[in-house]
Coordinates of C-alpha atoms and ligand atoms in Angstrom, one line a residue:
M1 CA 146.3 108.7 109.6
T2 CA 144.6 105.1 109.3
V3 CA 141.7 104.6 111.5
T4 CA 140.9 101.1 112.4
A5 CA 136.9 100.5 112.8
G6 CA 136.6 96.3 113.1
R7 CA 137.9 95.1 110.2
S8 CA 137.2 98.0 107.9
T9 CA 140.1 100.7 107.5
V10 CA 139.5 104.4 107.7
S11 CA 141.1 106.5 105.1
P12 CA 140.4 110.6 106.4
A13 CA 141.5 111.9 102.7
R14 CA 139.4 110.1 100.9
E15 CA 136.6 109.7 103.5
S16 CA 135.7 106.1 102.5
V17 CA 135.9 102.6 104.2
T18 CA 136.2 99.3 103.2
M19 CA 133.2 97.0 104.0
T20 CA 131.3 94.2 102.9
V21 CA 127.5 94.8 101.4
G22 CA 126.0 93.2 103.8
Q23 CA 127.4 95.2 106.8
F24 CA 127.4 98.4 104.8
L25 CA 123.5 97.8 104.5
L26 CA 123.1 96.9 107.8
R27 CA 124.9 100.1 109.3
R28 CA 123.1 102.1 106.7
I29 CA 119.6 100.6 108.3
R30 CA 121.0 101.4 111.7
E31 CA 121.9 104.9 110.8
A32 CA 118.8 105.5 109.5
G33 CA 117.0 105.3 112.8
V34 CA 115.6 101.5 112.7
S35 CA 116.9 99.4 115.0
H36 CA 114.8 95.9 114.9
A37 CA 114.5 93.9 111.9
F38 CA 111.7 91.3 111.3
G39 CA 111.5 89.1 109.0
V40 CA 112.1 84.8 108.4
P41 CA 115.6 83.3 107.4
G42 CA 115.6 81.5 104.3
D43 CA 118.9 80.2 103.0
Y44 CA 118.8 83.5 100.5
N45 CA 119.1 85.7 103.4
L46 CA 121.1 83.5 106.2
E47 CA 124.6 85.3 105.4
L48 CA 123.1 88.5 106.1
L49 CA 121.5 87.4 109.1
Q50 CA 124.6 86.2 110.3
Q51 CA 126.3 89.4 109.7
L52 CA 123.4 91.2 111.5
E53 CA 123.9 88.7 114.6
D54 CA 127.7 89.1 114.5
A55 CA 127.5 92.7 114.4
G56 CA 125.0 93.5 116.8
R57 CA 123.7 97.0 115.4
L58 CA 120.5 95.6 114.8
E59 CA 118.2 92.9 117.0
W60 CA 116.2 90.7 115.0
I61 CA 112.8 89.8 115.7
G62 CA 111.6 86.5 113.8
T63 CA 108.1 86.4 113.2
C64 CA 106.1 83.2 112.2
N65 CA 105.6 84.5 108.8
E66 CA 106.7 86.8 106.6
L67 CA 103.0 88.5 106.4
D68 CA 103.7 89.5 110.1
A69 CA 106.6 90.5 109.4
S70 CA 105.9 93.0 107.2
Y71 CA 102.9 94.1 109.2
A72 CA 105.2 94.5 112.2
A73 CA 107.8 96.6 110.3
D74 CA 104.5 98.5 109.3
G75 CA 103.8 99.0 112.9
Y76 CA 107.0 99.6 114.0
A77 CA 107.6 102.4 111.4
R78 CA 104.5 103.9 112.2
L79 CA 105.7 105.0 115.3
N80 CA 109.8 105.1 114.9
G81 CA 109.5 106.9 111.8
L82 CA 111.0 103.7 109.5
G83 CA 111.0 100.2 109.7
A84 CA 112.8 97.1 108.2
L85 CA 112.2 93.3 107.2
I86 CA 114.4 90.5 106.0
V87 CA 112.7 88.3 103.2
T88 CA 113.8 85.3 101.4
N89 CA 113.6 85.0 97.6
G90 CA 109.9 84.5 96.0
V91 CA 108.5 82.7 98.5
G92 CA 109.0 85.1 101.7
A93 CA 108.9 88.1 99.3
L94 CA 105.6 87.1 97.9
S95 CA 104.3 86.1 101.2
A96 CA 105.4 89.9 102.6
I97 CA 103.8 91.5 100.0
N98 CA 100.3 92.3 100.8
G99 CA 101.6 93.9 104.1
V100 CA 104.3 96.1 102.0
A101 CA 101.2 97.1 99.8
G102 CA 99.8 98.4 102.7
S103 CA 102.5 100.2 103.5
Y104 CA 102.1 102.0 100.0
A105 CA 98.7 102.6 100.7
E106 CA 98.8 103.9 103.9
H107 CA 102.3 105.9 103.5
V108 CA 104.7 104.0 106.0
P109 CA 108.0 104.1 105.1
V110 CA 109.2 100.3 105.3
I111 CA 112.3 99.0 103.8
C112 CA 111.9 95.3 102.1
V113 CA 115.0 93.4 101.9
C114 CA 115.2 90.4 100.0
G115 CA 118.0 87.9 100.1
S116 CA 118.0 86.6 96.6
I117 CA 119.5 84.1 94.4
P118 CA 123.3 84.7 94.1
L119 CA 124.4 86.7 91.1
R120 CA 126.4 83.5 90.1
S121 CA 123.3 82.1 89.3
M122 CA 121.6 84.6 87.2
E123 CA 124.9 85.1 85.3
R124 CA 124.8 81.3 84.2
G125 CA 121.5 81.0 83.8
L126 CA 121.3 78.3 86.7
G127 CA 117.5 77.2 87.8
M128 CA 117.1 77.6 91.4
H129 CA 114.7 76.8 94.3
H130 CA 112.2 79.5 95.3
T131 CA 112.4 80.4 91.7
M132 CA 109.8 79.5 88.9
A133 CA 112.7 77.2 87.5
D134 CA 112.7 79.0 84.2
G135 CA 115.9 80.7 84.4
T136 CA 114.1 84.2 85.2
W137 CA 115.0 86.1 88.4
D138 CA 113.1 89.3 87.9
R139 CA 109.8 88.5 88.3
F140 CA 109.8 89.2 92.3
L141 CA 111.6 92.7 91.4
G142 CA 108.8 93.3 89.3
A143 CA 106.0 92.3 91.4
Y144 CA 107.5 94.8 93.7
A145 CA 107.7 97.5 91.5
Q146 CA 103.8 97.8 91.8
V147 CA 104.0 98.4 95.4
T148 CA 107.0 100.1 96.4
A149 CA 108.3 103.6 95.6
A150 CA 112.1 102.4 94.5
Q151 CA 113.4 98.8 93.9
A152 CA 116.9 97.7 93.3
R153 CA 119.2 94.4 92.9
L154 CA 122.1 94.9 94.8
T155 CA 125.6 94.7 93.3
P156 CA 128.8 95.2 94.4
D157 CA 129.1 98.2 92.1
N158 CA 125.8 99.8 92.8
A159 CA 125.4 99.0 96.6
V160 CA 126.9 102.5 97.9
T161 CA 124.4 104.5 95.6
E162 CA 121.3 102.0 95.8
I163 CA 121.0 101.6 99.1
D164 CA 120.9 105.3 99.9
R165 CA 119.0 106.2 97.1
L166 CA 116.4 103.5 98.6
I167 CA 116.4 104.2 102.5
T168 CA 116.4 107.9 101.5
T169 CA 113.4 107.5 99.4
A170 CA 111.8 105.4 101.7
W171 CA 112.0 108.4 104.4
H172 CA 111.6 111.1 102.1
D173 CA 108.6 109.8 100.2
K174 CA 106.8 108.0 103.3
L175 CA 106.6 104.7 101.0
P176 CA 108.3 101.3 101.1
V177 CA 111.2 99.9 98.7
Y178 CA 112.4 97.1 98.3
M179 CA 116.1 95.9 97.7
E180 CA 117.4 92.4 96.7
L181 CA 120.4 91.3 98.0
P182 CA 122.1 88.2 96.4
S183 CA 123.3 85.6 98.5
D184 CA 127.1 85.9 97.4
I185 CA 127.5 89.3 97.4
A186 CA 126.9 90.0 101.0
Y187 CA 130.6 89.6 101.9
L188 CA 132.4 91.2 99.8
D189 CA 134.4 94.0 100.3
I190 CA 133.6 97.3 98.6
E191 CA 134.6 101.0 99.4
V192 CA 131.8 103.1 100.8
P193 CA 131.2 106.4 102.9
A194 CA 132.6 106.4 106.3
A195 CA 129.9 109.7 107.2
P196 CA 126.9 108.4 108.4
L197 CA 123.9 108.7 106.5
V198 CA 121.6 111.9 107.2
L199 CA 118.0 111.6 106.6
A200 CA 116.7 115.7 106.2
E201 CA 113.9 117.1 104.5
P202 CA 115.2 119.3 102.0
P203 CA 115.0 122.7 102.8
S204 CA 112.4 125.0 100.4
D205 CA 112.8 126.7 97.6
P206 CA 112.9 130.2 99.2
E207 CA 110.8 132.4 97.2
R208 CA 108.1 129.5 96.6
L209 CA 107.9 129.2 100.5
R210 CA 107.7 133.0 100.8
S211 CA 105.1 133.0 98.4
C212 CA 103.1 130.1 99.2
T213 CA 103.3 131.1 103.1
T214 CA 101.9 134.8 102.2
A215 CA 99.1 133.6 99.8
I216 CA 97.8 131.2 102.7
A217 CA 98.6 133.7 105.8
S218 CA 96.6 136.3 103.8
L219 CA 93.6 134.0 102.7
L220 CA 93.3 132.4 106.6
S221 CA 93.5 135.9 108.0
A222 CA 90.5 137.2 106.1
A223 CA 88.5 134.4 106.9
R224 CA 85.9 134.2 108.9
S225 CA 85.3 130.7 109.2
P226 CA 88.9 128.9 108.9
A227 CA 89.2 125.6 109.8
I228 CA 92.1 122.5 109.3
L229 CA 91.5 119.1 108.3
V230 CA 94.1 116.6 108.9
D231 CA 95.1 113.3 107.2
L232 CA 97.2 111.1 107.5
D233 CA 100.3 112.3 105.8
A234 CA 100.3 115.0 108.6
G235 CA 101.6 112.1 110.8
R236 CA 103.8 110.8 108.5
F237 CA 105.7 113.8 107.9
G238 CA 106.0 115.0 111.8
A239 CA 103.7 118.4 111.5
A240 CA 101.2 117.8 114.4
G241 CA 103.1 120.2 116.5
E242 CA 103.3 122.8 113.7
I243 CA 99.6 122.1 112.7
M244 CA 98.4 122.9 116.3
A245 CA 100.8 125.8 116.8
L246 CA 98.9 127.6 113.6
A247 CA 95.3 126.6 115.0
R248 CA 96.1 128.0 118.6
K249 CA 98.2 131.2 117.0
A250 CA 95.1 131.7 114.2
Q251 CA 92.5 130.1 116.8
V252 CA 91.1 127.4 114.2
P253 CA 89.0 124.3 114.7
V254 CA 91.1 121.3 113.6
A255 CA 89.4 117.8 112.5
V256 CA 90.8 114.6 111.6
A257 CA 89.6 112.4 109.1
P258 CA 89.8 108.6 110.4
T259 CA 92.7 107.7 108.9
A260 CA 94.6 110.0 111.2
K261 CA 92.4 109.8 114.3
A262 CA 94.9 110.8 117.0
V263 CA 97.8 112.7 115.2
V264 CA 96.4 115.5 116.8
D265 CA 96.0 115.4 120.4
E266 CA 92.4 114.7 121.3
T267 CA 92.3 116.9 124.5
F268 CA 93.7 119.7 122.0
P269 CA 91.3 122.9 122.8
H270 CA 90.6 123.3 119.2
Y271 CA 90.0 119.7 118.3
L272 CA 86.9 119.5 117.0
G273 CA 86.6 115.5 116.0
L274 CA 86.7 113.2 113.7
Y275 CA 85.8 114.2 109.7
N276 CA 84.0 111.8 107.9
G277 CA 81.6 113.4 105.7
K278 CA 77.6 112.3 106.4
A279 CA 78.9 110.0 109.6
S280 CA 80.5 113.1 111.2
Q281 CA 78.9 114.9 113.8
P282 CA 76.8 117.9 113.1
H283 CA 79.0 120.5 114.4
V284 CA 82.6 119.0 112.9
R285 CA 80.8 118.5 109.3
E286 CA 79.6 122.0 109.5
A287 CA 83.1 123.6 110.5
I288 CA 84.9 121.8 107.9
E289 CA 82.1 121.7 104.8
T290 CA 81.0 125.3 105.3
S291 CA 84.3 126.9 105.8
D292 CA 85.2 129.7 104.1
C293 CA 88.9 129.0 104.2
L294 CA 90.0 125.5 104.8
L295 CA 93.4 124.3 104.8
S296 CA 94.2 120.5 104.2
V297 CA 96.7 118.2 105.1
G298 CA 97.4 115.5 102.9
Y299 CA 93.8 114.9 102.6
R300 CA 93.1 111.5 100.4
P301 CA 89.7 110.9 100.2
V302 CA 88.1 107.4 100.0
D303 CA 85.0 105.7 101.0
L304 CA 85.9 105.3 104.5
T305 CA 86.8 109.0 105.3
T306 CA 84.3 110.9 103.3
G307 CA 81.6 109.1 104.9
D308 CA 80.8 106.9 101.3
F309 CA 81.3 110.0 99.7
T310 CA 78.9 111.9 101.3
G311 CA 81.2 114.6 102.2
S312 CA 82.3 117.7 100.1
L313 CA 84.9 119.8 101.0
P314 CA 84.8 123.7 100.0
A315 CA 85.7 124.3 96.3
G316 CA 88.5 126.8 97.4
T317 CA 90.1 124.3 99.8
I318 CA 93.9 125.1 100.4
H319 CA 95.6 121.4 99.9
L320 CA 98.8 121.0 101.7
R321 CA 101.0 117.7 101.1
G322 CA 104.5 116.2 102.2
H323 CA 106.4 118.7 99.5
S324 CA 103.9 120.6 97.4
V325 CA 100.8 122.8 98.0
D326 CA 97.7 124.1 95.9
V327 CA 96.3 127.5 96.7
G328 CA 93.5 128.1 94.2
E329 CA 95.1 128.2 90.7
D330 CA 98.5 128.3 91.9
N331 CA 100.8 124.9 92.5
Y332 CA 103.6 125.3 94.7
Q333 CA 106.5 123.0 94.2
A334 CA 109.8 122.6 96.5
V335 CA 108.0 123.5 99.4
T336 CA 108.2 121.2 102.7
L337 CA 105.3 120.4 104.8
T338 CA 106.7 121.5 108.6
E339 CA 108.5 125.0 106.5
V340 CA 104.9 126.1 105.3
L341 CA 103.1 125.2 108.5
R342 CA 106.1 127.4 110.4
G343 CA 106.0 130.0 107.7
V344 CA 102.1 130.8 107.6
T345 CA 101.9 130.7 111.7
D346 CA 104.8 133.3 111.5
A347 CA 102.9 135.4 109.1
V348 CA 99.1 135.3 110.6
P349 CA 98.2 137.6 113.4
Q350 CA 97.5 136.3 117.0
A351 CA 93.9 136.2 116.9
T352 CA 91.6 136.4 120.0
S353 CA 88.5 137.0 118.8
R354 CA 87.4 133.4 117.7
A355 CA 86.1 131.3 120.5
T356 CA 87.6 127.5 120.3
R357 CA 85.0 125.4 118.8
Q358 CA 85.6 122.1 120.3
S359 CA 82.5 120.7 121.4
A360 CA 82.4 117.3 123.4
P361 CA 80.5 114.7 121.7
P362 CA 77.1 114.0 123.0
A363 CA 77.3 111.9 126.0
A364 CA 76.6 108.0 125.7
A365 CA 73.5 106.7 127.4
D366 CA 74.7 104.2 130.0
A367 CA 75.1 101.0 128.4
R368 CA 76.5 99.0 131.4
G369 CA 73.1 97.8 132.8
D370 CA 73.2 95.2 135.2
G371 CA 76.5 93.9 135.9
S372 CA 75.5 90.4 135.2
A373 CA 73.8 90.8 131.8
K374 CA 75.3 89.9 128.5
L375 CA 77.8 91.4 127.5
T376 CA 77.1 93.8 124.8
Q377 CA 79.0 96.0 122.0
A378 CA 78.0 99.3 123.6
A379 CA 78.5 98.5 127.1
Y380 CA 81.8 96.7 125.8
W381 CA 83.2 100.2 124.3
Q382 CA 81.9 102.4 127.2
A383 CA 84.2 100.0 129.6
I384 CA 87.2 100.0 127.4
Q385 CA 86.6 103.9 127.4
S386 CA 87.3 104.0 130.9
Y387 CA 90.0 101.7 130.7
I388 CA 92.0 103.9 128.3
R389 CA 95.0 106.1 130.0
A390 CA 97.4 108.9 128.5
G391 CA 100.3 107.2 126.4
D392 CA 98.5 104.2 125.2
V393 CA 99.2 102.8 121.9
L394 CA 96.1 101.4 120.3
V395 CA 95.9 99.1 117.4
A396 CA 92.9 98.3 115.9
D397 CA 92.1 95.8 113.2
G398 CA 89.3 95.3 110.8
G399 CA 85.7 94.5 111.9
T400 CA 83.6 96.0 114.6
S401 CA 86.9 96.8 116.1
Y402 CA 87.1 99.3 114.0
A403 CA 84.3 100.9 116.6
S404 CA 87.7 101.5 118.2
G405 CA 87.9 104.6 116.2
G406 CA 85.3 106.2 118.3
L407 CA 86.8 106.0 121.5
R408 CA 87.9 109.5 123.1
L409 CA 91.2 109.6 123.6
P410 CA 93.8 111.1 126.5
T411 CA 96.8 112.9 125.5
G412 CA 99.7 111.2 124.3
C413 CA 97.9 108.1 122.8
T414 CA 98.8 106.7 119.5
F415 CA 95.8 105.2 117.2
V416 CA 97.0 102.7 114.7
S417 CA 95.2 101.5 112.4
Q418 CA 95.2 100.0 108.5
L419 CA 91.6 101.9 107.3
I420 CA 92.2 102.2 103.5
W421 CA 94.4 98.9 103.0
G422 CA 92.2 97.1 105.5
S423 CA 93.8 93.8 105.4
I424 CA 92.1 91.9 108.5
G425 CA 94.8 90.4 110.8
Y426 CA 97.0 93.4 110.3
G427 CA 96.6 94.1 113.8
V428 CA 98.2 91.1 115.2
G429 CA 101.4 91.6 113.5
S430 CA 101.3 95.4 113.6
L431 CA 101.3 94.8 117.6
L432 CA 104.3 93.4 117.3
G433 CA 105.9 96.0 115.6
T434 CA 104.5 99.0 117.7
L435 CA 105.5 97.1 121.2
A436 CA 109.3 96.6 119.8
S437 CA 109.1 100.4 119.0
A438 CA 107.8 101.7 122.2
P439 CA 108.4 98.8 125.0
D440 CA 107.8 101.4 127.8
R441 CA 104.3 102.3 126.7
R442 CA 100.8 100.5 127.3
H443 CA 100.1 98.9 124.0
L444 CA 96.6 98.0 123.6
L445 CA 95.2 95.3 120.9
F446 CA 91.1 95.7 119.4
V447 CA 90.7 92.4 117.5
G448 CA 87.8 90.1 116.1
D449 CA 88.1 86.8 116.2
G450 CA 87.7 86.4 112.2
S451 CA 90.6 88.9 111.9
F452 CA 92.7 87.0 114.6
Q453 CA 92.5 84.0 112.8
L454 CA 94.8 85.0 109.6
T455 CA 97.7 86.2 112.4
A456 CA 96.8 85.1 115.7
Q457 CA 100.7 83.2 115.8
E458 CA 102.3 86.6 116.4
V459 CA 101.1 86.3 120.1
S460 CA 103.5 83.6 120.3
T461 CA 106.5 86.1 119.1
I462 CA 105.0 88.6 121.6
L463 CA 105.3 86.2 124.6
R464 CA 108.8 85.4 123.2
H465 CA 109.9 89.0 123.6
D466 CA 108.1 89.5 127.1
Y467 CA 106.2 92.1 125.8
K468 CA 102.8 93.2 127.9
P469 CA 100.3 94.5 125.7
V470 CA 96.5 94.0 126.4
I471 CA 94.6 91.9 123.5
F472 CA 90.8 92.7 123.5
L473 CA 89.2 89.6 121.0
I474 CA 85.7 89.8 120.5
N475 CA 84.4 86.2 119.8
N476 CA 80.8 86.7 117.9
G477 CA 81.6 83.3 115.7
G478 CA 82.2 84.8 112.4
Y479 CA 83.0 88.0 110.2
L480 CA 80.1 90.2 112.0
I481 CA 80.9 93.6 109.6
E482 CA 80.8 91.3 106.3
R483 CA 76.9 90.6 108.0
C484 CA 76.5 94.2 107.5
Y485 CA 77.3 93.9 103.8
L486 CA 76.2 90.6 102.5
G487 CA 75.1 86.9 103.9
K488 CA 73.6 87.8 107.4
T489 CA 73.3 84.1 108.4
S490 CA 75.1 83.1 105.7
R491 CA 77.4 80.3 106.5
F492 CA 80.6 82.0 104.7
N493 CA 80.3 84.4 107.1
D494 CA 80.9 82.1 110.1
V495 CA 84.4 81.1 111.9
A496 CA 85.3 78.0 113.7
N497 CA 85.4 78.6 117.5
W498 CA 88.8 78.7 119.0
A499 CA 89.4 78.9 122.7
Y500 CA 91.5 82.0 122.4
A501 CA 91.9 82.7 125.6
D502 CA 94.0 79.4 125.8
L503 CA 96.2 80.6 123.1
P504 CA 98.8 82.5 125.5
K505 CA 99.3 79.0 127.1
V506 CA 99.9 76.8 123.8
F507 CA 102.1 79.7 122.5
R508 CA 104.3 80.1 125.7
P509 CA 103.8 76.9 128.2
D510 CA 105.4 79.0 131.0
T511 CA 103.7 82.0 130.5
T512 CA 102.3 84.6 133.3
A513 CA 99.9 85.8 130.5
R514 CA 96.9 86.7 132.5
S515 CA 93.5 85.1 130.2
F516 CA 90.1 86.3 130.8
V517 CA 86.8 84.8 129.1
V518 CA 84.5 87.4 129.3
R519 CA 80.4 86.8 128.8
T520 CA 79.1 90.2 131.2
V521 CA 79.7 93.6 132.3
A522 CA 80.9 92.1 135.7
D523 CA 83.5 89.6 134.0
L524 CA 84.8 92.4 131.9
D525 CA 85.4 94.7 135.0
K526 CA 87.1 91.9 136.8
A527 CA 89.3 91.7 133.7
L528 CA 90.1 95.4 133.4
S529 CA 91.0 95.3 137.0
A530 CA 94.1 93.0 136.5
P531 CA 97.7 95.0 136.5
N532 CA 99.3 95.2 133.3
D533 CA 102.7 93.1 134.3
T534 CA 102.3 90.4 131.7
L535 CA 100.1 90.2 128.9
I536 CA 96.7 90.1 129.2
F537 CA 94.1 88.3 126.8
I538 CA 90.4 89.1 127.1
E539 CA 88.5 87.2 125.0
S540 CA 84.7 88.9 124.7
I541 CA 81.6 86.6 123.8
M542 CA 79.2 88.6 122.3
D543 CA 76.3 88.1 119.9
P544 CA 77.2 87.3 116.5
F545 CA 74.1 90.0 115.2
D546 CA 75.6 92.8 117.7
A547 CA 77.3 95.1 115.6
P548 CA 77.7 99.2 116.9
T549 CA 75.5 101.0 114.7
T550 CA 78.2 103.1 113.0
V551 CA 79.6 99.5 111.7
I552 CA 76.1 98.8 110.3
E553 CA 75.6 101.5 108.3
S554 CA 79.2 101.7 106.9
G555 CA 78.1 97.9 105.8
N556 CA 74.9 98.8 104.5
N557 CA 76.4 101.6 102.3
G558 CA 79.3 99.5 101.3
A559 CA 77.0 97.1 99.8
D560 CA 75.3 99.6 97.9
I561 CA 78.7 101.1 96.7
D562 CA 80.1 97.4 96.0
Y563 CA 77.0 95.4 94.3
G564 CA 75.0 98.4 92.5
P565 CA 71.4 98.4 92.4
R566 CA 70.8 95.2 91.4
G567 CA 72.9 93.5 93.6
P568 CA 71.8 90.8 96.6
Q569 CA 71.2 93.0 99.3
H570 CA 68.1 94.0 97.9
R571 CA 66.6 90.9 98.8
D572 CA 64.9 89.9 102.3
N573 CA 67.4 89.7 105.5
M574 CA 70.5 89.3 103.2
L575 CA 71.9 91.7 105.4
L576 CA 72.6 93.1 109.1
R577 CA 70.3 96.2 109.2
P578 CA 70.6 98.7 112.1
P579 CA 67.8 98.0 114.9
T580 CA 64.4 99.6 114.4
Ligands
LIG601 C1 93.0 89.7 104.4 C2 91.7 90.2 104.2 N1 90.9 89.3 103.7 C3 89.2 89.3 103.6 C4 89.3 90.8 104.1 C5 87.3 90.7 104.2 N2 87.2 91.0 105.4 C6 87.1 92.5 106.3 S1 86.3 92.7 107.5 C7 86.3 90.8 107.7 C8 85.9 90.0 108.8 C9 86.0 90.5 110.4 O1 85.4 89.6 111.3 P1 85.8 89.6 112.4 O2 87.5 90.3 112.7 O3 85.4 88.6 113.4 O4 85.2 91.1 113.3 P2 83.8 91.1 113.5 O5 83.4 92.1 112.5 O6 83.1 89.8 113.5 O7 83.8 92.2 114.7 C10 86.6 90.2 106.6 C11 86.4 88.9 106.1 C12 90.0 91.7 104.8 N3 89.6 92.7 104.7 N4 90.9 91.5 104.6
LIG602 MG1 84.0 88.4 114.2

């Protein structure tokens, strides 16, 4: 029997179908759970975009530039588990490479498809546009080799194996991949598997899993002050539920690195808070650093997650990763994170004696003062704290907006930030992606004027698709966080003053967006009472030197690390110091 599926012919005996290379690629991306693709058209990918539009499997979200597409695919993948962007040869691919490198640093699985020059041109050595015009065609593949887990140039011969290898690698390793689709092969018929792509964690090696879970469970059961420290891989590998189940059964407190904020529900009774070396609350630091059995999940110490290297984990820390574990001298391979956590949970006795160790952070002094007073950062974050509700998606860009990491989040919230890679403007592009991934949730963006200027145009795409986020923009006349490193009053830290709140109207003349320019607490309260039935844009004007103490201290420490003892930060008044 032969089954006809569109143009394709299915032959059950061979379990393969005939399909074009482009249609197969789009089908596999869809089967991997991705239903949107971001990017910019170009002559080398138009044929694929035509296939995308004809098949209707994926929704195309055209962005203003490829950098924003890479941020959007990243934000999308953080919520959805996988994301995709489609760019054109050279010019598009290199515009996107910063964002894809960010996905690598932050362990976000993104598929970057580049419509590239035709195989015909490569075989005949034809000089083509969007190349160096020197007959070479491997340069961009080479560039992407530095920032992706796997790369391939598709051909009719390798398309089936390479498409599956790359998508599976992205999903399995939680890292981006790059594939070039030469523009003259997308419409060629090839034989492809009829069965859908199945993405599943490989089962652990049974003996390794047993030995590993037994070793961890016995250490944990004997411990007097066990603790768990969670980093972002716990979220990427979908292990938050397992971590909480273990913490509940063994009654173990859980702290998270700033890179993993909200991976563990912050209302969870065993949730301690953020661990960040010296910058942690004392009870969190003590629980982690003096634990006699610390279980870390995906921990990757960097300056911004170690309180600038002031933290140190206990020597015997057990390190769990996506697919391997270290316990003392023993290294376990071929074990998957969720299976290890489930195995340990099964093996430990139900603890009853350990009380939950959560303690609320000290209540901040009321910073709101008189409603007519000039808005301060302290009053701002206090007002936003009461605005957050369960299930919100918070996206934080760079600068003082990082202070959103200090908000106490209700249940079901997601926190998206690019703390390790730290490319400013990421938040605006990423917001487009989180909105496309979860349009029914409320999305809040925290962004500074300087960061916003890198990717502001993507607000037009957000409006074009009728998304309804709340954009909180701090207008403080420049790069305030940089003033905490160096150049307190230097001109290079100033930016042009835009009429930010007017932009929704510029980007979509018929917009229903509500824009506010806020100068006082009372102004902010009024803006915060607006219904979320359209995009809300809140531009808050603040003093150029008003920064949260956490941001000032991290900038000051950063200056010492970056410039060393002979650096210019030691001269008078070179950087913004905490108020005395
Ligand atoms: C792509 C990129 N360029 C430059 C930087 C350096 N940088 C980090 S934060 C920052 C300033 C952010 O200013 P703003 O968004 O206005 O935040 P503020 O601290 O003023 O609230 C800059 C320029 C960066 N992180 N990424
Ligand atoms: Mg600023």
